[in-house]
């Protein structure tokens, strides 16, 4: 006797092997043997179908075929097999599928309930108090049998989450709920009268593998940010590289007339230092090149000459560079570039519809707007004068310039936050009599040179901290050099 070892092979493979061996050893004829060996195979229909509807239809068609006793290989019999069955036939096929799934997973429990024996304590469904109904269907027990709710809610059908039928049911109701989340899918399954063990993990697994859910809930693509331009990273004096933008308007009352008040509008021009992040605000009467040129002259008279301007393609900016004799840096003519180099001032425009490239000044404009709204609310004035607007914008710019440039530390030896106003005015917001912020024994430079040191070395120290580029210093992660050339720890920096 020959022995064939299958190991963990499925039962369908075992059945196919047995039929082929029987066909080869029996005297059924060459045609039968050829058919069994080449054109016949055994498959588990329930586990090979993708949906629960196809599984029910398979059993329904198989049952209707068996009831005909004979299958005639004619076209009429094929049409009869494809005809839709009645509602009762589909319901019987559905019950048959569910009973087979329960027998495959809860055979020991069904035997105990059939013989009226108590379930084993090791049973996974013993706490659910299951019972068999009149149709030998395993259902959930409970204490609400006397309620008026439907039977499918009082005693749902019990299924194992490890069976393939449970997977088909979850897929079916997940599609009926139009690919909603786990909570809605579980509710649809419970409302249909099914109690599936391990339902949450099974539903989560189905949703994670669902192609439509991956498309609907897929993460959006994120664009990688480009490198910062050199004028944003180079150290230098304040307002050497400047970003410009306009915002507003506000209605003001400049004067009284015989007919009443003459209303007019005002705008503001924001000059942002790309190195120190300091701001300077100038009020303009109209969005025109001439008005902006006067604001630009006031700005340069106070803050000094500017080496590089950057702005969007506003019409007032484009017109003003022509009147001032400043040309855009993106002009490709070689002679024009030589002329710009001799002038010492360049103006670079951002690409059209690229406001994200001006995030430096757009951010401070938003902060200034919020501060100005708060000031106007505290003033409780519906009408502004030109003088009030200029004062409010000056206060707002002072608050913006006092913001910390680097995250505040809890180190008591570094009490002074680094801000743009500290670099511009060389004094803190609250002036104190003793200019020595910390004991001179701790600090390696005297208090008179602190602000000068900040101005000179801001691009090396504060600027790098602003962009989080100083992960490791020259002398290691925990040390840095002072003005005297000696090393000290981070707790005793030179700006202390």
XYZ file of C-alpha atoms in Angstrom:
496
model
C 0.000 0.000 0.000
C 1.395 3.384 -1.041
C 1.078 6.319 1.347
C 0.822 9.947 0.170
C 1.631 12.633 2.765
C -0.309 15.917 2.342
C 0.868 17.849 5.403
C -1.062 21.152 5.665
C -2.601 20.857 2.204
C -6.214 22.012 1.942
C -9.070 19.496 1.733
C -9.783 20.450 -1.889
C -6.327 19.249 -2.922
C -6.867 15.993 -1.057
C -10.192 15.427 -2.824
C -8.687 16.172 -6.237
C -5.826 13.757 -5.592
C -8.216 11.006 -4.496
C -10.447 11.389 -7.568
C -7.485 11.293 -9.938
C -6.090 8.159 -8.313
C -9.517 6.485 -8.479
C -9.902 7.368 -12.157
C -6.493 5.929 -12.968
C -7.090 2.656 -11.095
C -10.715 2.029 -12.125
C -12.009 0.725 -15.450
C -14.330 3.631 -16.283
C -13.001 4.138 -19.790
C -10.405 6.358 -21.379
C -12.779 9.301 -21.838
C -13.686 9.426 -18.142
C -10.067 9.057 -17.089
C -8.960 11.849 -19.455
C -11.746 14.128 -18.201
C -10.906 13.621 -14.517
C -7.171 14.034 -15.042
C -7.260 17.089 -17.329
C -10.650 18.852 -17.250
C -11.869 18.357 -13.687
C -10.879 19.879 -10.347
C -12.335 20.265 -6.864
C -12.632 23.730 -5.344
C -14.032 25.117 -2.101
C -16.711 27.350 -3.523
C -17.397 29.382 -0.385
C -13.793 30.402 0.255
C -13.009 31.124 -3.395
C -15.817 33.635 -3.910
C -15.177 37.344 -3.300
C -18.673 38.374 -2.134
C -21.402 36.939 0.074
C -23.991 37.300 -2.712
C -22.015 35.015 -5.017
C -21.663 32.435 -2.248
C -25.435 32.423 -1.656
C -26.161 32.192 -5.387
C -23.731 29.285 -5.734
C -25.521 27.204 -3.120
C -28.888 28.233 -4.496
C -27.959 27.124 -8.028
C -26.434 23.900 -6.713
C -29.570 23.075 -4.743
C -31.861 23.787 -7.669
C -29.686 21.571 -9.869
C -29.885 18.683 -7.433
C -33.667 18.941 -7.269
C -33.955 18.354 -11.009
C -32.469 14.834 -10.567
C -30.972 14.951 -14.037
C -28.990 17.609 -15.805
C -29.574 17.674 -19.563
C -26.779 19.152 -21.622
C -29.116 21.217 -23.748
C -29.535 24.933 -24.194
C -32.963 24.829 -22.542
C -31.571 23.359 -19.328
C -28.798 25.981 -19.241
C -31.401 28.749 -19.498
C -33.368 27.162 -16.670
C -30.269 27.146 -14.455
C -29.692 30.843 -15.087
C -33.235 31.876 -14.211
C -33.580 33.775 -10.950
C -34.987 31.734 -8.101
C -37.705 32.814 -5.724
C -37.144 34.720 -2.513
C -37.580 31.547 -0.471
C -34.835 29.760 -2.386
C -32.396 32.603 -1.805
C -33.300 32.700 1.890
C -32.768 28.954 2.234
C -29.404 29.202 0.512
C -28.441 32.049 2.836
C -29.333 29.990 5.910
C -27.398 27.033 4.540
C -24.276 29.153 4.108
C -24.539 30.490 7.664
C -25.113 27.015 9.150
C -22.091 25.620 7.321
C -19.966 28.501 8.602
C -21.119 27.834 12.172
C -20.445 24.108 11.869
C -16.913 24.777 10.595
C -16.006 26.982 13.570
C -18.338 26.045 16.456
C -18.869 22.319 15.909
C -18.106 21.382 19.537
C -20.485 24.016 20.886
C -23.253 22.924 18.512
C -22.823 19.284 19.610
C -23.083 20.321 23.265
C -26.222 22.366 22.643
C -27.796 19.570 20.587
C -27.230 17.024 23.365
C -28.201 19.593 26.058
C -24.789 19.548 27.668
C -23.117 22.622 29.194
C -20.463 24.329 27.160
C -16.840 23.884 28.098
C -15.304 26.662 30.162
C -12.576 27.027 27.563
C -15.110 27.874 24.860
C -14.670 31.346 23.375
C -18.443 31.920 23.178
C -19.471 30.560 26.573
C -20.023 34.071 27.957
C -22.478 34.841 25.131
C -24.952 32.108 26.286
C -25.578 30.797 22.755
C -28.554 28.612 21.822
C -29.970 26.855 18.757
C -33.197 28.180 17.267
C -35.846 26.179 15.427
C -33.752 26.159 12.253
C -30.626 24.898 14.063
C -29.034 28.331 13.751
C -26.609 29.345 16.496
C -27.696 32.646 18.068
C -26.701 34.909 20.959
C -28.636 34.624 24.209
C -29.161 37.367 26.738
C -31.683 38.837 29.158
C -33.847 40.867 26.773
C -35.945 38.018 25.423
C -39.151 39.590 26.775
C -38.574 42.907 24.989
C -40.548 44.037 21.947
C -37.517 44.548 19.697
C -37.136 42.316 16.616
C -35.557 38.902 17.042
C -32.536 39.799 14.916
C -31.675 42.494 17.479
C -32.433 40.381 20.558
C -30.690 37.237 19.320
C -28.294 37.942 16.429
C -26.693 35.132 14.471
C -23.315 34.103 15.874
C -20.360 33.828 13.491
C -16.624 33.523 13.943
C -14.470 36.345 12.653
C -11.920 33.814 11.396
C -14.296 32.245 8.869
C -14.352 33.370 5.255
C -18.122 33.957 5.361
C -17.639 36.565 8.091
C -15.128 38.329 5.857
C -17.623 38.337 2.973
C -20.346 39.755 5.230
C -18.094 42.576 6.410
C -17.151 43.414 2.827
C -20.811 43.373 1.794
C -22.014 45.796 4.463
C -18.929 47.962 4.071
C -19.899 48.480 0.429
C -23.554 49.066 1.384
C -22.447 51.847 3.738
C -20.492 53.407 0.837
C -17.060 52.760 2.326
C -17.591 54.529 5.629
C -15.460 54.044 8.707
C -15.336 51.236 11.228
C -18.070 52.619 13.472
C -20.704 52.872 10.713
C -19.755 49.506 9.202
C -20.065 47.764 12.578
C -23.473 49.363 13.093
C -24.685 48.108 9.717
C -23.577 44.557 10.521
C -25.211 44.558 13.963
C -28.427 46.037 12.547
C -28.535 43.217 9.985
C -28.612 40.655 12.817
C -25.034 39.339 12.885
C -22.748 38.972 15.882
C -19.209 38.337 14.640
C -16.458 37.596 17.124
C -13.472 39.901 16.725
C -15.564 42.264 14.626
C -13.519 45.411 15.289
C -10.233 43.940 14.137
C -11.908 42.307 11.132
C -13.577 45.550 10.025
C -10.330 47.459 10.482
C -8.513 44.878 8.370
C -11.111 45.118 5.593
C -10.993 48.924 5.572
C -7.189 48.994 5.512
C -7.149 46.651 2.484
C -10.021 48.350 0.638
C -8.770 50.056 -2.520
C -11.543 52.670 -2.605
C -10.963 53.559 1.044
C -7.275 54.040 0.345
C -8.172 56.414 -2.485
C -10.772 58.320 -0.456
C -8.661 58.556 2.704
C -5.241 58.779 1.122
C -2.877 61.430 2.377
C -2.357 64.424 0.141
C 0.946 65.016 -1.540
C 3.181 67.538 0.145
C 5.525 69.736 -1.820
C 9.136 69.859 -0.765
C 10.205 73.366 0.124
C 12.983 74.914 -1.944
C 16.267 76.180 -0.568
C 16.262 79.601 1.074
C 17.785 82.406 -1.030
C 21.171 83.840 -0.026
C 19.687 87.182 1.074
C 17.733 85.317 3.766
C 20.849 83.722 5.232
C 23.646 86.257 4.872
C 24.512 88.170 8.084
C 24.644 91.921 7.861
C 23.393 95.224 9.291
C 19.638 95.661 9.785
C 17.586 96.473 6.681
C 20.327 95.575 4.221
C 18.095 93.008 2.511
C 14.457 94.061 2.687
C 11.133 92.513 1.721
C 8.357 94.952 0.766
C 4.578 94.609 0.634
C 1.463 96.766 1.068
C -1.675 96.065 3.104
C -4.856 97.886 4.081
C -6.956 99.984 3.505
C -8.457 101.892 6.438
C -10.951 104.734 6.278
C -9.759 107.945 7.966
C -11.139 111.455 8.545
C -8.400 113.839 7.429
C -10.329 117.110 7.770
C -13.740 118.721 8.182
C -15.563 120.369 5.284
C -18.694 122.462 5.026
C -20.653 119.409 4.011
C -19.332 117.302 6.881
C -16.439 114.886 7.063
C -14.394 114.011 3.980
C -13.594 110.310 4.139
C -10.471 108.922 2.535
C -8.472 105.710 2.645
C -4.991 104.916 3.843
C -2.698 101.984 3.179
C 0.491 100.845 4.871
C 3.791 99.687 3.406
C 5.584 96.966 5.335
C 9.387 96.864 5.118
C 10.739 93.633 6.609
C 14.416 93.027 7.258
C 15.289 89.592 5.885
C 18.211 89.259 8.320
C 16.936 90.485 11.691
C 13.194 90.088 10.958
C 12.627 93.680 12.096
C 9.754 95.638 10.529
C 9.232 99.259 9.525
C 5.765 100.579 8.593
C 5.050 103.659 6.477
C 1.542 105.010 5.766
C 0.666 105.887 2.150
C -2.383 107.699 0.799
C -2.899 105.634 -2.352
C -1.645 102.510 -4.067
C 0.385 104.319 -6.693
C 4.011 104.469 -7.680
C 4.431 108.092 -6.594
C 2.999 107.454 -3.127
C 5.149 104.372 -2.673
C 8.269 106.242 -3.803
C 7.754 108.851 -1.074
C 7.324 106.069 1.504
C 10.481 104.442 0.180
C 12.424 107.687 0.524
C 11.210 108.114 4.099
C 12.260 104.568 4.866
C 15.778 104.944 3.435
C 16.185 108.298 5.206
C 15.542 106.599 8.564
C 17.000 103.113 8.070
C 19.767 103.868 5.597
C 20.495 102.557 2.101
C 19.271 99.118 1.073
C 21.301 96.657 -0.942
C 18.543 94.307 -2.072
C 14.760 94.616 -2.288
C 12.375 91.706 -2.754
C 8.622 91.957 -3.413
C 5.765 90.576 -5.455
C 4.763 91.973 -8.837
C 2.501 94.751 -7.625
C 1.835 97.526 -10.131
C 3.064 100.160 -7.695
C 6.333 98.291 -7.205
C 6.914 97.794 -10.932
C 6.229 101.472 -11.638
C 8.374 102.775 -8.799
C 11.569 100.999 -9.826
C 11.323 102.651 -13.230
C 10.949 106.136 -11.748
C 13.727 105.621 -9.197
C 16.161 104.258 -11.765
C 16.316 100.877 -10.027
C 15.983 97.963 -12.391
C 14.744 94.470 -11.676
C 17.453 91.911 -11.112
C 15.818 89.378 -13.405
C 16.609 91.427 -16.525
C 18.811 89.241 -18.719
C 20.623 92.031 -20.573
C 24.310 92.080 -19.648
C 24.611 95.868 -19.859
C 21.600 96.227 -17.578
C 23.214 93.963 -15.015
C 26.363 96.086 -15.113
C 24.261 99.197 -14.540
C 22.509 97.596 -11.566
C 25.831 96.608 -10.101
C 27.029 100.215 -10.318
C 23.853 101.527 -8.672
C 24.378 99.281 -5.671
C 20.659 98.501 -5.290
C 18.779 95.606 -6.803
C 15.103 94.737 -6.810
C 13.990 91.165 -7.270
C 10.390 90.253 -8.049
C 8.839 86.969 -7.026
C 7.191 84.941 -9.818
C 3.545 85.788 -10.584
C 0.950 84.113 -8.331
C 3.701 82.966 -5.937
C 2.725 84.699 -2.714
C 4.179 81.777 -0.745
C 7.664 83.010 -1.680
C 7.023 86.113 0.420
C 6.181 84.261 3.593
C 8.578 86.395 5.648
C 6.600 89.609 5.226
C 3.204 87.949 4.798
C 3.602 86.477 8.275
C 4.426 89.788 9.957
C 1.600 91.507 8.064
C -0.832 89.028 9.613
C 0.591 89.672 13.083
C 0.380 93.430 12.552
C -3.237 93.178 11.442
C -4.220 91.266 14.577
C -2.432 93.773 16.816
C -4.071 96.681 15.002
C -7.512 95.088 15.348
C -6.957 94.759 19.087
C -5.837 98.397 19.352
C -8.872 99.617 17.440
C -11.161 97.540 19.644
C -9.614 98.968 22.812
C -9.874 102.521 21.440
C -13.622 102.043 20.714
C -13.457 104.445 17.813
C -15.493 103.895 14.679
C -13.704 106.692 12.816
C -9.949 107.107 12.615
C -7.858 110.138 11.885
C -4.596 110.033 10.002
C -2.640 110.773 13.157
C -4.371 107.982 15.099
C -3.682 105.458 12.344
C 0.003 106.382 12.211
C 0.246 106.069 15.995
C -1.504 102.685 16.073
C 0.724 101.329 13.299
C 3.815 102.545 15.161
C 2.669 100.763 18.326
C 1.892 97.624 16.348
C 5.323 97.634 14.697
C 6.942 98.095 18.119
C 5.122 95.019 19.419
C 6.142 93.014 16.355
C 9.767 94.060 16.782
C 9.729 92.962 20.417
C 8.875 89.342 19.602
C 11.553 86.738 20.453
C 13.564 85.467 17.516
C 14.606 82.203 19.167
C 12.749 79.899 21.578
C 12.915 81.071 25.181
C 14.979 78.973 27.552
C 14.419 78.200 31.204
C 18.047 78.942 32.019
C 18.177 81.767 34.606
C 21.535 82.860 33.202
C 19.900 83.883 29.900
C 17.073 86.198 31.014
C 17.071 88.540 28.008
C 15.200 87.230 24.924
C 16.773 88.115 21.600
C 14.371 90.330 19.608
C 14.604 92.646 16.566
C 14.143 95.743 18.741
C 17.161 94.696 20.823
C 19.256 94.687 17.666
C 17.850 98.008 16.402
C 17.792 100.121 19.574
C 20.540 98.308 21.537
C 18.398 98.374 24.652
C 15.737 96.082 26.116
C 12.060 96.878 26.223
C 12.191 97.761 29.922
C 15.153 100.054 30.600
C 16.776 99.339 33.954
C 19.345 101.419 35.773
C 21.898 98.653 36.058
C 22.922 97.767 32.519
C 24.723 94.655 33.736
C 22.113 92.006 33.144
C 24.089 89.315 34.969
C 27.031 89.288 37.299
C 30.224 90.137 35.453
C 31.919 87.096 36.941
C 29.690 84.849 34.859
C 29.774 86.834 31.638
C 33.013 86.790 29.659
C 32.361 90.191 28.016
C 31.377 93.385 29.754
C 27.889 94.831 29.493
C 28.965 97.748 27.311
C 29.969 95.419 24.469
C 26.960 93.094 24.664
C 24.867 94.907 22.084
C 27.822 95.521 19.805
C 28.593 91.829 19.994
C 24.977 91.022 19.117
C 25.036 93.281 16.071
C 28.287 91.888 14.738
C 27.660 88.220 15.469
C 23.898 88.031 15.032
C 24.248 86.306 11.670
C 26.505 83.696 13.266
C 24.568 83.117 16.480
C 20.991 84.347 16.375
C 20.454 83.898 12.645
C 21.554 80.309 12.729
C 19.333 79.640 15.726
C 16.414 81.191 13.872
C 16.770 78.688 11.048
C 17.780 75.865 13.407
C 21.049 75.317 11.594
C 23.329 75.332 14.629
C 22.970 71.663 15.540
C 26.693 71.458 16.241
C 28.979 74.378 17.012
C 32.576 74.698 15.959
C 33.878 73.337 19.261
C 31.250 70.623 19.681
C 27.586 70.520 20.661
C 28.085 71.747 24.226
C 30.714 74.497 23.853
C 31.196 77.731 21.943
C 33.855 80.417 21.804
C 33.591 83.759 23.541
C 35.125 87.045 22.452
C 38.215 86.299 24.471
C 38.738 83.026 22.610
C 37.935 80.831 25.605
C 35.234 78.176 25.570
C 32.246 78.176 27.831
C 29.152 76.036 28.151
C 25.784 76.868 26.569
C 24.580 78.091 29.949
C 27.234 80.810 29.879
C 26.947 82.180 26.375
C 28.535 85.438 25.346
C 25.173 87.200 25.121
C 24.600 86.747 28.835
